[in-house]
Short mmCIF file of C-alpha atoms in Angstrom, two decimals:
data_model
loop_
_atom_site.label_atom_id
_atom_site.label_comp_id
_atom_site.label_asym_id
_atom_site.label_seq_id
_atom_site.Cartn_x
_atom_site.Cartn_y
_atom_site.Cartn_z
CA MET A 198 162.57 154.11 52.43
CA SER A 199 161.67 151.88 49.72
CA THR A 200 158.29 149.88 48.88
CA ASP A 201 159.51 146.46 50.05
CA ASN A 202 161.50 147.35 52.65
CA MET A 203 158.26 149.38 54.18
CA ASN A 204 156.51 145.81 53.63
CA ARG A 205 158.80 143.81 55.07
CA SER A 206 158.90 145.88 58.13
CA ASN A 207 155.28 145.80 58.59
CA GLU A 208 155.45 141.61 58.00
CA ARG A 209 157.71 141.75 60.90
CA SER A 210 155.20 143.79 63.29
CA VAL A 211 152.18 141.77 62.26
CA VAL A 212 154.12 138.72 63.27
CA GLY A 213 154.55 139.98 66.50
CA THR A 214 151.27 140.90 67.32
CA ARG A 215 149.90 138.03 66.21
CA ASN A 216 152.43 136.43 68.75
CA VAL A 217 151.25 139.04 71.57
CA ASN A 218 147.66 137.85 70.84
CA SER A 219 148.66 134.30 71.57
CA GLY A 220 149.29 135.50 75.22
CA SER A 221 153.50 135.05 75.21
CA SER A 222 154.95 138.05 77.20
CA ALA A 223 158.12 137.51 75.91
CA HIS A 224 156.21 138.56 72.59
CA ALA A 225 154.64 141.50 73.78
CA ALA A 226 158.97 142.83 74.65
CA SER A 227 159.70 141.86 70.65
CA SER A 228 157.00 143.90 69.69
CA ASP A 229 158.75 146.77 71.77
CA THR A 230 161.91 146.10 69.58
CA LEU A 231 160.61 145.88 66.46
CA ILE A 232 158.64 149.44 66.51
CA ALA A 233 162.76 149.91 68.19
CA GLU A 234 163.73 148.66 65.24
CA GLU A 235 161.00 151.01 62.84
CA SER A 236 162.40 153.63 64.56
CA VAL A 237 165.90 153.50 63.53
CA SER A 238 165.28 152.77 60.00
CA PHE A 239 163.92 155.81 59.57
CA LEU A 240 166.51 157.80 61.26
CA GLN A 241 169.94 156.24 59.51
CA PRO A 242 169.61 157.96 56.10
CA ILE A 243 169.24 161.20 57.61
CA SER A 244 172.74 162.70 58.37
CA GLY A 245 173.68 165.87 59.83
CA VAL A 246 170.72 167.08 61.04
CA LYS A 247 170.09 168.39 64.87
CA VAL A 248 168.48 165.45 67.29
CA ARG A 249 166.00 167.43 68.08
CA LEU A 250 165.19 167.70 64.16
CA LEU A 251 165.43 164.35 64.40
CA SER A 252 163.18 163.03 67.11
CA TRP A 253 160.39 165.05 65.45
CA LEU A 254 160.92 163.41 62.20
CA GLY A 255 160.34 160.09 63.87
CA LEU A 256 157.34 161.00 65.89
CA GLY A 257 156.24 161.74 62.56
CA ALA A 258 156.86 158.69 61.03
CA LEU A 259 155.70 156.57 63.62
CA SER A 260 151.97 158.80 63.17
CA ILE A 261 151.78 158.21 60.01
CA THR A 262 152.53 154.71 59.93
CA ALA A 263 149.99 154.33 62.89
CA LEU A 264 147.00 156.03 60.44
CA VAL A 265 148.44 153.58 58.34
CA VAL A 266 147.98 150.62 60.03
CA ILE A 267 144.15 151.88 61.19
CA PHE A 268 142.64 153.05 58.09
CA ILE A 269 144.47 151.41 55.05
CA LEU A 270 145.59 147.91 56.01
CA PRO A 271 142.89 146.83 56.54
CA SER A 272 141.11 147.19 53.03
CA VAL A 273 144.54 145.85 51.44
CA VAL A 274 144.50 142.47 54.31
CA GLU A 275 142.82 140.37 51.25
CA LYS A 276 145.18 141.11 48.59
CA TYR A 277 148.37 140.26 50.75
CA GLU A 278 149.16 136.88 52.36
CA LEU A 279 150.73 136.52 55.51
CA PRO A 280 152.15 138.09 57.21
CA LEU A 281 150.37 140.70 54.71
CA VAL A 282 153.25 140.40 51.73
CA PRO A 283 152.06 140.43 48.82
CA ARG A 284 152.85 137.39 46.43
CA LEU A 285 155.01 139.50 43.40
CA ASP A 286 156.21 137.78 40.56
CA PRO A 287 160.05 137.46 40.10
CA THR A 288 160.35 140.34 37.80
CA GLU A 289 158.53 142.55 40.14
CA THR A 290 160.19 141.52 43.17
CA ILE A 291 163.65 142.02 41.23
CA ALA A 292 162.42 145.32 40.09
CA SER A 293 161.24 147.10 43.73
CA SER A 294 163.94 145.20 46.01
CA PRO A 295 165.89 147.68 47.35
CA ILE A 296 168.40 145.13 48.03
CA ALA A 297 168.67 144.55 44.10
CA SER A 298 169.07 148.01 43.58
CA SER A 299 171.93 148.28 45.99
CA SER A 300 173.53 144.93 46.44
CA SER A 301 172.63 143.89 42.38
CA ILE A 302 171.04 140.30 43.67
CA SER A 303 170.82 138.90 40.58
CA PRO A 304 167.00 137.50 39.55
CA PHE A 305 167.16 134.02 40.41
CA GLN A 306 168.64 134.95 43.85
CA GLU A 307 165.33 137.34 44.39
CA ALA A 308 163.39 134.63 43.39
CA GLN A 309 164.24 132.02 45.42
CA ILE A 310 164.35 134.25 48.21
CA SER A 311 160.34 135.28 47.72
CA LYS A 312 159.78 131.23 47.27
CA SER A 313 161.72 130.94 50.45
CA ARG A 314 158.90 133.28 52.00
CA ARG A 315 156.29 131.57 50.57
CA GLU A 316 157.23 128.35 52.22
CA ALA A 317 157.84 129.92 55.23
CA GLN A 318 154.00 131.87 55.24
CA ASP A 319 152.99 128.44 54.65
CA LYS A 320 154.41 127.13 57.52
CA LEU A 321 152.77 129.61 59.65
CA ALA A 322 149.31 129.48 58.04
CA ILE A 323 149.40 125.84 59.22
CA LEU A 324 150.68 126.35 62.43
CA LEU A 325 147.92 129.22 63.15
CA GLU A 326 145.27 127.05 62.00
CA ASN A 327 146.56 124.42 64.61
CA GLN A 328 146.97 127.14 66.78
CA SER A 329 143.31 128.11 66.91
CA VAL A 330 142.03 124.47 67.49
CA LEU A 331 143.92 124.06 70.44
CA GLU A 332 142.67 127.84 72.12
CA ASN A 333 139.75 126.68 70.71
CA VAL A 334 140.22 123.61 73.14
CA GLU A 335 141.66 125.65 76.35
CA VAL A 336 144.62 124.04 75.65
CA GLU A 337 146.63 125.79 78.50
CA GLN A 338 144.14 123.83 81.05
CA TRP A 339 145.43 120.42 79.76
CA ALA A 340 149.11 121.14 77.84
CA GLN A 341 150.18 124.45 79.05
CA GLN A 342 154.12 124.01 79.47
CA SER A 343 154.02 122.00 75.80
CA TYR A 344 152.04 124.89 74.27
CA LEU A 345 154.38 127.52 75.36
CA ASP A 346 157.13 125.46 74.10
CA SER A 347 155.46 125.44 70.29
CA ILE A 348 155.00 129.58 70.94
CA GLY A 349 158.71 129.48 71.91
CA VAL A 350 160.07 127.68 68.43
CA ALA A 351 157.79 130.23 66.29
CA ALA A 352 158.69 133.07 68.05
CA ASP A 353 162.47 131.72 66.95
CA GLY A 354 160.33 131.76 63.21
CA ASP A 355 159.37 135.02 63.68
CA GLU A 356 162.70 135.96 64.43
CA PHE A 357 164.55 134.29 61.41
CA TYR A 358 161.79 136.09 59.58
CA ARG A 359 162.23 139.21 60.40
CA VAL A 360 165.71 138.68 59.12
CA GLN A 361 164.47 136.93 56.18
CA ASN A 362 166.54 134.14 57.31
CA PHE A 363 162.94 132.16 55.68
CA ALA A 364 164.80 128.67 55.46
CA GLU A 365 165.30 128.68 59.41
CA ALA A 366 162.00 130.32 59.62
CA THR A 367 160.14 127.55 57.65
CA MET A 368 161.69 124.70 59.50
CA ALA A 369 160.82 126.63 63.06
CA TYR A 370 157.39 127.14 62.39
CA ALA A 371 157.28 123.48 60.55
CA ARG A 372 158.39 122.25 64.38
CA ALA A 373 155.78 124.69 66.41
CA GLY A 374 153.04 123.65 63.92
CA GLU A 375 153.60 119.75 64.30
CA GLN A 376 153.88 120.12 67.96
CA MET A 377 151.07 121.83 67.71
CA ARG A 378 149.53 119.09 65.99
CA LEU A 379 150.44 116.29 67.96
CA MET A 380 149.08 118.23 70.78
CA ILE A 381 145.00 118.07 68.86
CA GLU A 382 146.11 114.20 68.13
CA MET A 383 146.24 113.87 71.85
CA LEU A 384 142.56 115.36 72.69
CA PRO A 385 140.95 112.01 72.65
CA GLY A 386 143.22 110.85 75.41
CA VAL A 387 142.46 114.50 77.12
CA LEU A 388 139.08 113.61 77.02
CA ILE A 389 139.49 110.40 78.68
CA GLU A 390 141.81 111.70 81.07
CA GLN A 391 139.54 114.94 81.94
CA LEU A 392 136.04 112.20 82.90
CA SER A 393 138.54 110.25 84.64
CA LEU A 394 139.55 113.48 86.59
CA GLY A 395 135.75 114.46 86.82
CA LYS A 396 134.75 111.26 88.60
CA SER A 397 137.54 111.30 90.98
CA ALA A 398 136.72 114.77 91.81
CA ILE A 399 133.05 113.70 92.33
CA ASN A 400 134.12 110.62 94.47
CA GLU A 401 135.98 112.77 96.96
CA ASN A 402 133.35 115.65 96.82
CA ARG A 403 135.62 117.71 95.51
CA SER A 404 132.95 119.99 93.27
CA SER A 405 135.09 122.44 92.30
CA ASP A 406 137.63 120.20 90.55
CA ALA A 407 134.52 118.08 89.32
CA ILE A 408 133.10 120.79 87.61
CA ARG A 409 136.32 122.36 85.94
CA HIS A 410 137.18 118.84 84.48
CA TYR A 411 133.96 118.10 83.18
CA SER A 412 133.39 121.42 81.48
CA LEU A 413 136.59 120.81 79.87
CA ALA A 414 135.79 117.59 78.54
CA LEU A 415 131.75 118.82 77.29
CA LEU A 416 134.36 121.73 75.71
CA LEU A 417 136.22 118.79 74.19
CA GLN A 418 133.01 116.78 72.78
CA GLU A 419 131.38 119.65 71.82
CA SER A 420 134.61 121.37 69.77
CA GLY A 421 133.40 118.86 66.59
CA PHE A 422 137.06 117.26 66.84
CA GLU A 423 137.21 114.28 64.46
CA GLY A 424 137.73 111.14 66.04
CA LEU A 425 136.15 112.34 69.63
CA ASP A 426 132.35 111.25 68.51
CA ALA A 427 133.90 107.43 68.28
CA LEU A 428 134.86 107.28 71.44
CA GLU A 429 133.01 104.73 73.87
CA LEU A 430 132.79 107.26 77.29
CA GLN A 431 131.16 105.35 80.27
CA GLN A 432 129.74 108.13 81.23
CA SER A 433 128.99 111.62 78.96
CA PRO A 434 130.24 114.57 79.98
CA GLU A 435 127.28 116.40 80.10
CA ILE A 436 125.80 114.16 83.01
CA GLY A 437 129.58 114.57 84.97
CA LEU A 438 128.95 117.85 85.31
CA ARG A 439 125.42 117.92 86.03
CA ARG A 440 126.37 115.87 88.85
CA ALA A 441 129.37 118.02 89.83
CA GLN A 442 127.31 121.08 89.97
CA VAL A 443 124.51 119.99 92.91
CA ILE A 444 127.71 117.60 94.73
CA ASP A 445 127.83 119.75 97.36
CA GLU A 446 123.66 119.37 97.69
CA VAL A 447 124.37 115.84 97.48
CA VAL A 448 126.63 115.04 100.21
CA ALA A 449 124.63 117.00 102.59
CA LEU A 450 121.21 115.41 101.91
CA THR A 451 123.45 111.89 102.14
CA LYS A 452 125.22 112.83 105.35
CA SER A 453 121.73 113.66 106.83
CA GLY A 454 120.31 110.81 105.82
CA ARG A 455 122.87 108.78 107.43
CA GLN A 456 122.63 110.35 110.68
CA LEU A 457 118.88 109.29 110.41
CA TYR A 458 119.29 106.04 109.78
CA ARG A 459 121.92 105.78 112.62
CA SER A 460 119.07 107.20 114.66
CA GLU A 461 116.85 104.58 113.46
CA GLN A 462 114.16 107.21 111.47
CA PHE A 463 114.46 104.93 108.47
CA GLU A 464 111.36 106.45 106.64
CA SER A 465 113.11 110.21 106.85
CA ALA A 466 116.31 108.42 106.05
CA ALA A 467 114.79 107.21 102.75
CA ALA A 468 113.51 110.26 102.02
CA ALA A 469 116.74 111.97 102.28
CA PHE A 470 118.40 109.46 99.91
CA ARG A 471 115.54 109.68 97.96
CA GLU A 472 116.18 113.38 97.64
CA ALA A 473 120.03 113.07 96.50
CA LEU A 474 118.80 110.68 94.10
CA ALA A 475 116.82 113.20 92.02
CA LEU A 476 119.28 115.26 91.97
CA ASP A 477 122.15 112.94 91.16
CA GLY A 478 120.96 109.71 90.09
CA TYR A 479 124.51 108.07 90.11
CA SER A 480 125.48 108.58 93.30
CA ASP A 481 126.93 105.32 94.93
CA GLU A 482 126.06 107.00 98.20
CA ALA A 483 123.05 107.51 98.13
CA ARG A 484 121.95 104.39 96.36
CA LYS A 485 123.64 102.48 99.01
CA GLY A 486 122.27 104.48 101.70
CA LEU A 487 118.67 103.97 100.58
CA LEU A 488 119.15 100.00 99.87
CA ASP A 489 120.70 100.27 103.64
CA THR A 490 117.62 102.15 104.65
CA GLU A 491 114.99 100.31 102.94
CA VAL A 492 116.41 96.64 104.22
CA ALA A 493 116.18 98.46 107.61
CA ILE A 494 112.77 99.20 107.30
CA LYS A 495 111.99 95.38 105.92
CA GLU A 496 113.81 94.39 108.50
CA ASP A 497 111.20 96.25 111.36
CA GLU A 498 108.41 94.92 109.12
CA PHE A 499 109.82 91.17 108.91
CA ALA A 500 109.97 91.43 112.48
CA LEU A 501 106.41 92.47 113.34
CA ILE A 502 104.73 89.87 111.07
CA MET A 503 107.19 87.22 112.47
CA SER A 504 106.24 88.23 115.91
CA GLU A 505 102.42 87.61 114.77
CA GLY A 506 103.05 84.50 113.76
CA TYR A 507 104.53 82.86 116.39
CA ARG A 508 101.83 84.84 118.82
CA LEU A 509 99.53 82.42 116.27
CA LEU A 510 101.78 79.32 117.19
CA GLU A 511 101.17 79.13 120.54
CA ALA A 512 98.09 79.88 120.70
CA GLY A 513 97.25 76.62 118.55
CA LYS A 514 96.81 78.62 115.23
CA SER A 515 99.41 76.53 113.16
CA SER A 516 97.83 77.15 109.79
CA GLN A 517 97.42 81.20 110.22
CA ALA A 518 101.17 80.86 111.65
CA ILE A 519 102.21 79.51 108.40
CA GLU A 520 100.64 81.91 106.78
CA LYS A 521 102.32 84.92 108.62
CA PHE A 522 105.39 83.28 108.39
CA ARG A 523 105.45 82.94 104.63
CA MET A 524 104.19 86.63 104.65
CA ALA A 525 107.01 87.71 105.69
CA GLY A 526 109.62 85.78 103.72
CA GLU A 527 107.88 87.80 100.62
CA LEU A 528 109.84 91.00 101.99
CA GLY A 529 112.80 89.09 100.21
CA ILE A 530 115.09 89.07 103.47
CA ASN A 531 115.95 86.57 106.02
CA ALA A 532 114.94 84.00 103.92
CA ASN A 533 116.65 81.72 106.18
CA GLU A 534 114.73 82.36 109.39
CA VAL A 535 111.58 81.74 107.45
CA LYS A 536 112.01 78.36 106.26
CA ILE A 537 113.21 77.39 109.95
CA ALA A 538 110.18 78.80 111.43
CA VAL A 539 107.70 77.49 108.48
CA VAL A 540 109.41 73.69 108.68
CA GLN A 541 109.38 73.97 112.55
CA THR A 542 105.32 74.79 112.78
CA GLU A 543 104.38 72.29 110.25
CA ASN A 544 106.51 70.04 111.71
CA ALA A 545 104.40 71.14 114.91
CA ILE A 546 101.26 70.22 112.98
CA ALA A 547 102.68 67.19 111.47
CA SER A 548 103.24 65.83 114.54
CA SER A 549 99.94 66.98 115.82
CA GLU A 550 98.06 65.27 113.31
CA ILE A 551 100.15 62.24 113.67
CA LYS A 552 98.99 62.03 117.36
CA ARG A 553 95.58 62.68 116.41
CA LEU A 554 95.79 59.58 113.68
CA ARG A 555 97.92 57.30 116.01
CA VAL A 556 95.11 57.44 118.62
CA ASP A 557 92.27 56.97 116.18
CA ALA A 558 93.91 53.89 114.58
CA GLU A 559 94.79 52.49 118.56
CA LEU A 560 90.42 53.42 119.05
CA ALA A 561 89.69 51.32 115.46
CA VAL A 562 92.33 48.38 116.60
CA GLN A 563 90.20 47.93 119.89
CA GLN A 564 87.31 47.83 118.30
CA GLU A 565 88.25 45.26 115.39
CA LEU A 566 87.34 48.39 112.50
CA TRP A 567 90.27 47.16 110.94
CA THR A 568 89.33 48.97 107.39
CA ASP A 569 89.51 51.99 109.48
CA ALA A 570 92.64 51.17 111.59
CA SER A 571 93.97 50.49 108.12
CA ASN A 572 93.09 54.19 106.50
CA PHE A 573 94.31 55.74 109.60
CA TYR A 574 97.92 53.93 109.73
CA LYS A 575 98.14 55.19 106.01
CA GLU A 576 97.08 58.92 106.02
CA ALA A 577 100.49 58.86 109.33
CA LEU A 578 102.37 57.55 107.05
CA ALA A 579 101.10 60.40 104.22
CA ILE A 580 103.06 62.72 106.26
CA ASP A 581 105.87 60.82 107.57
CA SER A 582 106.40 57.58 105.70
CA ASN A 583 109.38 56.57 108.57
CA LEU A 584 106.57 56.18 111.14
CA SER A 585 107.47 52.61 112.26
CA PHE A 586 104.50 52.27 114.37
CA ALA A 587 102.48 53.13 111.52
CA THR A 588 104.45 50.27 108.66
CA GLU A 589 103.82 48.07 111.31
CA GLY A 590 99.94 48.87 112.23
CA LEU A 591 99.30 49.18 108.47
CA ASP A 592 100.76 45.67 108.12
CA TYR A 593 98.76 44.15 110.83
CA ALA A 594 95.65 46.18 110.25
CA THR A 595 95.66 44.87 106.25
CA LYS A 596 96.11 41.53 107.47
CA ARG A 597 93.21 41.51 109.66
CA VAL A 598 91.37 43.12 107.30
CA ARG A 599 92.02 39.87 104.79
CA LEU A 600 90.88 37.56 107.57
CA ASP A 601 87.69 39.61 108.45
CA VAL A 602 86.75 39.48 104.34
CA LEU A 603 87.58 35.31 104.79
CA LEU A 604 85.02 34.71 107.68
CA LEU A 605 82.18 36.69 106.63
CA GLN A 606 82.86 35.05 103.29
CA ALA A 607 82.41 31.67 104.95
CA LEU A 608 79.85 32.51 106.87
CA ASP A 609 77.66 33.89 104.38
CA ASN A 610 78.09 30.88 102.32
CA PRO A 611 78.22 27.87 104.40
CA GLU A 612 76.36 25.85 101.48
CA ARG A 613 79.87 25.82 99.85
CA LEU A 614 81.21 23.83 102.81
CA ALA A 615 79.44 21.00 101.23
CA GLU A 616 82.52 20.54 98.47
CA ASN A 617 85.76 19.17 100.22
CA SER A 618 88.59 21.56 98.64
CA VAL A 619 85.92 24.92 99.93
CA TYR A 620 85.67 22.93 102.85
CA ASP A 621 89.33 22.32 103.62
CA GLU A 622 90.09 26.16 102.63
CA THR A 623 87.81 27.35 105.39
CA MET A 624 89.15 25.05 108.01
CA GLU A 625 92.10 26.51 107.57
CA ILE A 626 90.86 30.54 107.43
CA TYR A 627 89.30 29.20 111.28
CA LEU A 628 92.74 27.74 112.42
CA ILE A 629 94.34 31.38 111.15
CA GLY A 630 91.92 33.31 113.31
CA ARG A 631 92.18 30.85 116.71
CA ALA A 632 95.82 31.25 116.15
CA VAL A 633 95.94 35.36 116.88
CA GLU A 634 96.49 36.87 119.93
CA GLN A 635 94.48 39.01 121.99
CA THR A 636 91.53 38.06 119.80
CA GLY A 637 88.85 40.15 119.90
CA PRO A 638 85.11 39.60 121.14
CA ARG A 639 84.48 40.34 117.42
CA LEU A 640 86.55 37.62 116.06
CA ALA A 641 85.80 35.45 118.79
CA LYS A 642 82.14 35.86 117.71
CA MET A 643 83.33 35.24 114.31
CA LEU A 644 85.65 32.03 115.07
CA ASN A 645 82.69 30.09 116.95
CA GLN A 646 80.12 31.13 114.81
CA LEU A 647 82.18 29.24 112.03
CA GLU A 648 83.40 26.56 114.10
CA THR A 649 79.71 25.76 114.64
CA THR A 650 79.06 25.85 110.69
CA LEU A 651 81.97 23.83 109.92
CA GLU A 652 80.62 21.27 112.35
CA GLN A 653 77.23 21.42 111.38
CA SER A 654 78.66 20.81 107.54
CA GLN A 655 80.41 17.41 108.27
CA ILE A 656 76.90 15.91 110.15
CA PRO A 657 74.87 13.83 106.80
CA ILE A 658 71.38 15.01 107.21
CA GLU A 659 68.80 11.92 105.72
CA VAL A 660 67.06 13.37 102.52
CA ILE A 661 63.83 11.43 100.30
CA PHE A 662 64.22 11.59 96.61
CA ARG A 663 61.06 10.15 94.26
CA SER A 664 60.82 10.00 90.70
CA ASN A 665 58.30 7.79 88.06
CA ASN A 666 61.32 4.86 87.97
CA MET A 667 61.54 5.97 84.30
CA THR A 668 63.69 8.39 85.08
CA GLU A 669 67.62 8.15 85.27
CA VAL A 670 68.77 10.32 88.55
CA THR A 671 72.25 11.17 89.02
CA LEU A 672 73.17 13.53 92.16
CA GLN A 673 75.85 15.45 90.79
CA ARG A 674 79.43 15.26 92.25
CA ILE A 675 77.99 12.73 94.15
CA GLU A 676 76.32 9.59 93.19
CA ILE A 677 74.17 7.91 90.28
CA PHE A 678 71.08 6.75 91.60
CA GLY A 679 69.38 5.35 88.40
CA ASN A 680 65.79 4.35 88.31
CA PHE A 681 63.41 4.34 91.17
CA THR A 682 60.67 5.51 92.52
CA GLU A 683 61.36 6.45 96.08
CA ILE A 684 64.83 6.53 97.97
CA SER A 685 66.82 7.71 101.35
CA LYS A 686 69.47 9.12 101.09
CA GLY A 687 72.21 11.05 104.01
CA LEU A 688 74.01 14.16 102.86
CA LYS A 689 76.00 16.90 104.49
CA PRO A 690 74.97 20.30 104.61
CA GLY A 691 75.31 22.10 101.40
CA ARG A 692 74.30 23.30 98.05
CA TYR A 693 73.14 19.85 95.56
CA VAL A 694 72.13 19.35 92.05
CA ALA A 695 69.75 16.45 90.92
CA VAL A 696 69.30 15.80 87.40
CA GLY A 697 67.06 13.57 85.87
CA LYS A 698 67.37 12.39 82.24
CA ARG A 699 64.96 9.82 80.17
CA ALA A 700 64.72 8.79 76.67
CA GLY A 701 62.33 11.33 74.83
CA TYR A 702 61.19 13.10 77.69
CA ARG A 703 63.07 16.87 78.25
CA ASP A 704 65.62 16.79 80.94
CA VAL A 705 65.23 18.05 84.86
CA ARG A 706 67.32 19.45 86.90
CA GLU A 707 66.69 20.32 90.44
CA GLU A 708 69.03 22.27 92.87
CA PHE A 709 68.63 22.18 97.06
CA THR A 710 70.02 22.87 99.77
CA VAL A 711 70.65 20.72 102.62
CA GLY A 712 71.13 22.11 106.17
CA PHE A 713 70.76 25.46 107.04
CA GLU A 714 67.05 25.00 108.18
CA MET A 715 66.53 24.75 104.27
CA THR A 716 66.27 20.93 104.10
CA PRO A 717 63.50 19.86 101.33
CA ALA A 718 61.14 17.27 102.70
CA ILE A 719 61.16 15.73 99.59
CA VAL A 720 62.94 15.94 96.26
CA MET A 721 61.28 14.82 93.04
CA VAL A 722 62.90 14.04 90.08
CA SER A 723 61.15 12.99 86.96
CA CYS A 724 60.93 13.43 83.01
CA ASP A 725 57.20 13.89 82.65
CA GLU A 726 57.13 15.96 79.59
CA PRO A 727 57.53 14.39 75.96
CA ILE A 728 60.08 16.07 73.69
CA ASN A 729 57.60 15.41 70.91
CA ALA A 730 54.76 17.28 72.57
CA LEU A 731 56.98 20.29 73.08
CA ARG A 732 57.43 20.11 68.80
CA ARG A 733 53.66 19.67 68.59
#
C-alpha cells in the first residue's frame, strides 16, 4: 500500500470518529464499515495464500494501525490539516500518488484534486467550528431535529470525502455549516423564548420545567455570543432561575397564607406571604396575598377606630369623634365612609351650634340688646349662610342698632334741637321709633324721653341780655340786637352764641345754653378792652 492511500484511509477514519463524537449513532455504523474497508484494502494485494494466513495478516495490520494512532498520530497532528491530510505541493502529490503511478493521472489533474480536497477541508473546519458553538449551548434542547438534519448532511459529506468526491463533499459540508450557522443566528430568539417558557412554567408552578428553561437561558446569556448582550430582557435568566429553584417553597407558603387569610388569622397570613416574598420578590401571588391581608388588617383597625368615634359622638363629644374619624381616614381605606361620618358629625355640631346661637339671639332681642343679637346672627350665618332666620334677624337687628344710636345721640345732645334741621331730623327718628311694632320697654323709655325733649325744645325761655350801650350785639343765626343796656328775649332751648363788636375794642363772644336747667340768669355782652391798650 502507498503512503498517500494510507493517509486517505486515516482521513476517512478521523472524519468518522468526529461524527461519532457529535452523538450520531449512524456514524458509529459508518466507522465499523470503515474498519472493514481498511481490512479489505490490506488483503487485496495478497493472492494464492490460505484463508487462515490472510486472517492473521489482517489482524496484524490492524494492530499496527492501532499502535500508530495511539503513539504516533498525536505527534504529527500539528503538521496536518483536517482531516489529517498534509498540504502537499502538486509535484509531491503527483510523485507520491499511487493513482499517478497506476492510472497515469496528469500533474494538473492531481493538483485539481488536491485543491478540491483543501476546499472540502476548509468547509469542514467551518462546519466543526459551528458545531462546537451549538454543542456549547446545548443545541439538542432547543433545535434537536434541525441539528440532527445538519449532522446527516455532514455525514453525506464524509461519504463523498471517503471516495475522494471532494466537490460533493465541499457542497455537503457547506450546506451543513450553513444550517448550523442559521441555528446560531437563532440564539437571541431562543434566549427570549426560553425566558418566556420559564416564566410560564413559574406561573403554572412547574418547577422542573422552569429550572430547565431558565438554566438554558442562562447558559445562552453566558455563552458570550455576539448580540445577546444587546437584548433588552424583561427579566434576567439568573433571577428567573433563582425563582424557579424556590417555587415549591413559595407555593407552599402562599397556600398557607391563603388558608390563614380565610380563617381571618391576618397577622399570621401576612407573615407567610412576607416569607414567600423574601424567597421570591417577584411572586405576584404572594404580593397580592400580602396586599389583601394588609387591607384586611387595616379594615379591622378601621372598624375599631370608627366604633370609638361613634361612641364619642353619642356621648356628645363631637370634636373628639371627628378626630377619631379622621384618624381612621389616615389608614387610606374606606375614604367615603370616613367623609360621610365627618360630614354628619360636623353637621350635628353645626346644628347644635346654630340652635345655641338662635336661642342666644332671641334672648338678646327680648332684652333689646341689638348689637349682641346682630353678632349672634352673624355667627350663625358663618356656619350656614342659607339660614333664613339668621338672615332676617340680622337685617332687623341692624336697623334697631341704628335706631338706638340715633335716639341716644338725640337724647345726649338736646341743645342741638334749637336748629330747625336738627329738630326735623330728630322728629323723624322719633316717629320711626313710634312705628316699631312690639316696642320693648327700653325703646319705649327712650321714645318717651325724646318726646319730652322735643316738646320742651319748642317752649321759649326768657333770657336777659346786658351791655354797655356802646357795643353792637348779635345773636348768631337768630337776631341782631344792636346797642343796648338791657333787653329780654324768649329763646327755645338750645345752644346759642352772642357776639359783641365795638370800634377800637376787642370783640367778645359769649356761648350759652338755654333750657335743660342750664339757662343763665343774665348774658353779659360788652366790649370793654381797648385794642390800643393791648398793643401797649
